[in-house]
RNA sequence: GCUGGAGUGGUGGAAUGGCAUACACGUCGGUCUCAAAAACCGAUGGGGUCACACCCGUGAGGGUUCAACUCCCUCCUCCAGCACCA
């Protein structure tokens, strides 16, 4: 017989809901704990990734509650976005209806897992009561010059028919549909995240409880690099080319300068030169080649001589000016000084085109380099040569000295360069937050007045799936009057990127029905920061960087008093089947719902926690789920075999387990926490448990398998819900062993084990060891 | 190329520098049963032995240490992120 999980789970879920047992109240007198899992996109069905993410969070939430914390554990939906729109096009429905149906169904599925959410705080980003605050935040940014519109070359996904932020382009493809991203010149809305680059970088140091790799990824993404901007004057022209370099120490080895084909100066300086035609045709040729092909490593470096010369400001040498496709307009100044001897790319280019080379750094104590004989650039450290007054210095030292020297002589400037670009937020799509701006022929760009928010997304829009924002075609929406001069005007018809919505939802959860602002500063002051955030690694840059940016913005507005929104971060691993990510196309999906039907939610929760540590990938295993189910039944049967008074040794085993489970949950080692409970259960099978010990076991199990634990807890007559039971304390006295097994090694090899009383003195121990028969034969 | 992480039984995975392989799956054996399933008990890294003893063993090779999966050095392989970033 197996336990009746279906009835049990339904029964307790209903009772918990009726008693509003997970409701979080603003109580400044109590220590708080804000536990948050990344809210889902309402696709309609939950998958194993959700189950894993939310089960991990639920264990911690329940554990912290039982420890006496006032826990905030909310849930909501990241409900704007393209899938709803695509579904609408396909099924000829409305995104709104489709989304709400999905939310309803997903809520139902999440509830079946027994997660301890305070559903009264639920928010959906597609509700105007939520997105009006997106608009409010946007206007605040507009006021401060942090939101601006500019024409530029932007990422364009041809299949989603919309622009994309840099962060949304993964290996040259759209993060959502994996189509190749193109470049387009468009006028778009940007957020000036670059104003916060220093703080976004520096404050990473505060995030001591974030995974290192996320810190590393963000550091890379922000991409600070320290160097010098050096000015190369053109010969016989009135122009100067600034180049950026991190290797000022190699300036005396710069034997030519290279511009990116798109460099604005190019067309101007080649005018009338014999090379003009060749240069123009080269530019045309590179334009056709996509960015992706250009940046692949094995492509030959192509280029062309401009016919112009410039002057190396360090040694006043006249050097040629080239154009090459390996120089990128979007990094640095779009121009480089080429040092073929000490940069591998320059080396290849110089070899290809027969350009001069000069060694300026010699390896210390090794065979000196000779430019003509080199087969690769020498990029390591060494001593300066051919470098005027800097000869003989170690290059790292020279790097600083040369930089200072150039600043003093006004031939260069010490500069810091950043990789981070401003965040492109306009999307040519319908299902998102309307950007609250009006265009007036008289007044230009006019903000929608705060009192007119929200700018509501019209319910009806034509979804043909053919080009352009659907909102453009909704006259009642697009046509309006200017708030300033009352003349006819039209609205912005682009909507905001959905990452805008999710950049502050954690603040909304603190006071989800607040009407005077995006959140109540007082309540947010109590609940924030999020003590523990849990979600997928795919947001390591995107969502996590944007949320950090928003938080700093709110701090500047005086709305919050902290710099960072998420104190501790856990990124959970993916759920695999047969070594591959579960996906429809591979047909290897295990549907959580079918597992719940067969074994119950508790078994699913237990398996997913036990099978692997949370940060690593988890291989789905049907036999493993069977094992989890068997374990629960094994626990279940203890109740029928309780004895009057358990052996003292069992009490010790229990206290050991209490310590182990507590420590392990604190450190997210759910798999070993469960293993220690299995050991305790094995001990109970060996010696028999009494009601008191069994009750404690149930408390320890309850964060993992809450329905199961609640049923046993109450059937033992323990009264009030196990969720209110209080986390057990272990008695340190019981953890002290009376005897210890001493392992005796001779020359590093285990030769004997002897059991001695706990406080045996060293001398006594030595004596015992030396007369141990097994040891004697090894110490001759 | 740079950055981060990983490599342990047949499998998922444990191990503050101190008994490598906890716990589970699988397999084998036993109890119960006419039988099977379930349940319960036990065995289970490799070599070796009737059985012990003993030897080998945490990707490879060195090193530190009385003692290394763990620390240091040099490699290899795999995963992830970024990448003609000047």
PDB file of N, CA, C and O in Angstrom, chain A residues 64-87:
ATOM      1  N   UNK A  64      12.777  29.371   6.554  1.00  0.00           N
ATOM      2  CA  UNK A  64      12.964  30.666   7.213  1.00  0.00           C
ATOM      3  C   UNK A  64      11.727  31.040   8.028  1.00  0.00           C
ATOM      4  O   UNK A  64      11.837  31.622   9.109  1.00  0.00           O
ATOM      5  N   UNK A  65      10.552  30.717   7.510  1.00  0.00           N
ATOM      6  CA  UNK A  65       9.323  30.983   8.260  1.00  0.00           C
ATOM      7  C   UNK A  65       9.345  30.220   9.585  1.00  0.00           C
ATOM      8  O   UNK A  65       9.054  30.771  10.645  1.00  0.00           O
ATOM      9  N   UNK A  66       9.741  28.964   9.513  1.00  0.00           N
ATOM     10  CA  UNK A  66       9.745  28.138  10.717  1.00  0.00           C
ATOM     11  C   UNK A  66      10.814  28.594  11.708  1.00  0.00           C
ATOM     12  O   UNK A  66      10.716  28.344  12.903  1.00  0.00           O
ATOM     13  N   UNK A  67      11.809  29.275  11.187  1.00  0.00           N
ATOM     14  CA  UNK A  67      12.841  29.822  12.082  1.00  0.00           C
ATOM     15  C   UNK A  67      12.395  31.124  12.728  1.00  0.00           C
ATOM     16  O   UNK A  67      13.141  31.715  13.498  1.00  0.00           O
ATOM     17  N   UNK A  68      11.194  31.601  12.353  1.00  0.00           N
ATOM     18  CA  UNK A  68      10.663  32.792  13.010  1.00  0.00           C
ATOM     19  C   UNK A  68      10.791  34.077  12.213  1.00  0.00           C
ATOM     20  O   UNK A  68      10.442  35.153  12.700  1.00  0.00           O
ATOM     21  N   UNK A  69      11.273  33.991  11.002  1.00  0.00           N
ATOM     22  CA  UNK A  69      11.353  35.206  10.179  1.00  0.00           C
ATOM     23  C   UNK A  69       9.988  35.564   9.618  1.00  0.00           C
ATOM     24  O   UNK A  69       9.151  34.690   9.372  1.00  0.00           O
ATOM     25  N   UNK A  70       9.793  36.846   9.401  1.00  0.00           N
ATOM     26  CA  UNK A  70       8.617  37.320   8.695  1.00  0.00           C
ATOM     27  C   UNK A  70       8.969  37.243   7.203  1.00  0.00           C
ATOM     28  O   UNK A  70       9.721  38.068   6.693  1.00  0.00           O
ATOM     29  N   UNK A  71       8.442  36.228   6.552  1.00  0.00           N
ATOM     30  CA  UNK A  71       8.899  35.921   5.195  1.00  0.00           C
ATOM     31  C   UNK A  71       7.979  36.521   4.131  1.00  0.00           C
ATOM     32  O   UNK A  71       6.752  36.405   4.230  1.00  0.00           O
ATOM     33  N   UNK A  72       8.581  37.168   3.159  1.00  0.00           N
ATOM     34  CA  UNK A  72       7.846  37.619   1.971  1.00  0.00           C
ATOM     35  C   UNK A  72       8.218  36.691   0.826  1.00  0.00           C
ATOM     36  O   UNK A  72       9.396  36.589   0.455  1.00  0.00           O
ATOM     37  N   UNK A  73       7.231  36.011   0.298  1.00  0.00           N
ATOM     38  CA  UNK A  73       7.476  35.031  -0.770  1.00  0.00           C
ATOM     39  C   UNK A  73       6.373  35.190  -1.812  1.00  0.00           C
ATOM     40  O   UNK A  73       5.385  34.469  -1.798  1.00  0.00           O
ATOM     41  N   UNK A  74       6.545  36.163  -2.709  1.00  0.00           N
ATOM     42  CA  UNK A  74       5.485  36.497  -3.642  1.00  0.00           C
ATOM     43  C   UNK A  74       5.642  35.813  -5.001  1.00  0.00           C
ATOM     44  O   UNK A  74       6.687  35.247  -5.297  1.00  0.00           O
ATOM     45  N   UNK A  75       4.617  35.898  -5.804  1.00  0.00           N
ATOM     46  CA  UNK A  75       4.670  35.343  -7.156  1.00  0.00           C
ATOM     47  C   UNK A  75       3.825  36.208  -8.083  1.00  0.00           C
ATOM     48  O   UNK A  75       2.838  36.801  -7.660  1.00  0.00           O
ATOM     49  N   UNK A  76       4.254  36.297  -9.321  1.00  0.00           N
ATOM     50  CA  UNK A  76       3.524  37.083 -10.303  1.00  0.00           C
ATOM     51  C   UNK A  76       3.905  36.646 -11.701  1.00  0.00           C
ATOM     52  O   UNK A  76       4.534  35.599 -11.873  1.00  0.00           O
ATOM     53  N   UNK A  77       3.550  37.460 -12.680  1.00  0.00           N
ATOM     54  CA  UNK A  77       3.790  37.057 -14.064  1.00  0.00           C
ATOM     55  C   UNK A  77       4.375  38.175 -14.911  1.00  0.00           C
ATOM     56  O   UNK A  77       3.894  39.308 -14.899  1.00  0.00           O
ATOM     57  N   UNK A  78       5.394  37.792 -15.627  1.00  0.00           N
ATOM     58  CA  UNK A  78       6.082  38.697 -16.542  1.00  0.00           C
ATOM     59  C   UNK A  78       5.323  38.594 -17.865  1.00  0.00           C
ATOM     60  O   UNK A  78       5.735  37.884 -18.768  1.00  0.00           O
ATOM     61  N   UNK A  79       4.204  39.322 -17.943  1.00  0.00           N
ATOM     62  CA  UNK A  79       3.149  38.914 -18.879  1.00  0.00           C
ATOM     63  C   UNK A  79       3.169  39.590 -20.240  1.00  0.00           C
ATOM     64  O   UNK A  79       2.444  39.165 -21.142  1.00  0.00           O
ATOM     65  N   UNK A  80       3.946  40.655 -20.390  1.00  0.00           N
ATOM     66  CA  UNK A  80       4.060  41.245 -21.718  1.00  0.00           C
ATOM     67  C   UNK A  80       5.093  40.476 -22.528  1.00  0.00           C
ATOM     68  O   UNK A  80       5.987  39.853 -21.967  1.00  0.00           O
ATOM     69  N   UNK A  81       4.990  40.591 -23.840  1.00  0.00           N
ATOM     70  CA  UNK A  81       6.024  39.970 -24.658  1.00  0.00           C
ATOM     71  C   UNK A  81       5.477  39.320 -25.907  1.00  0.00           C
ATOM     72  O   UNK A  81       4.274  39.167 -26.085  1.00  0.00           O
ATOM     73  N   UNK A  82       6.423  38.938 -26.731  1.00  0.00           N
ATOM     74  CA  UNK A  82       6.050  38.490 -28.064  1.00  0.00           C
ATOM     75  C   UNK A  82       5.243  37.203 -28.194  1.00  0.00           C
ATOM     76  O   UNK A  82       4.394  37.118 -29.064  1.00  0.00           O
ATOM     77  N   UNK A  83       5.499  36.175 -27.387  1.00  0.00           N
ATOM     78  CA  UNK A  83       4.745  34.941 -27.608  1.00  0.00           C
ATOM     79  C   UNK A  83       3.235  35.162 -27.619  1.00  0.00           C
ATOM     80  O   UNK A  83       2.535  34.551 -28.425  1.00  0.00           O
ATOM     81  N   UNK A  84       2.750  36.055 -26.750  1.00  0.00           N
ATOM     82  CA  UNK A  84       1.313  36.318 -26.716  1.00  0.00           C
ATOM     83  C   UNK A  84       0.849  36.907 -28.048  1.00  0.00           C
ATOM     84  O   UNK A  84      -0.217  36.574 -28.571  1.00  0.00           O
ATOM     85  N   UNK A  85       1.692  37.771 -28.583  1.00  0.00           N
ATOM     86  CA  UNK A  85       1.355  38.416 -29.838  1.00  0.00           C
ATOM     87  C   UNK A  85       1.387  37.411 -30.994  1.00  0.00           C
ATOM     88  O   UNK A  85       0.517  37.410 -31.858  1.00  0.00           O
ATOM     89  N   UNK A  86       2.388  36.586 -30.965  1.00  0.00           N
ATOM     90  CA  UNK A  86       2.488  35.555 -32.000  1.00  0.00           C
ATOM     91  C   UNK A  86       1.310  34.591 -31.933  1.00  0.00           C
ATOM     92  O   UNK A  86       0.771  34.190 -32.965  1.00  0.00           O
ATOM     93  N   UNK A  87       0.926  34.227 -30.704  1.00  0.00           N
ATOM     94  CA  UNK A  87      -0.222  33.337 -30.534  1.00  0.00           C
ATOM     95  C   UNK A  87      -1.482  34.004 -31.065  1.00  0.00           C
ATOM     96  O   UNK A  87      -2.343  33.361 -31.669  1.00  0.00           O
TER      97      UNK A  87
END
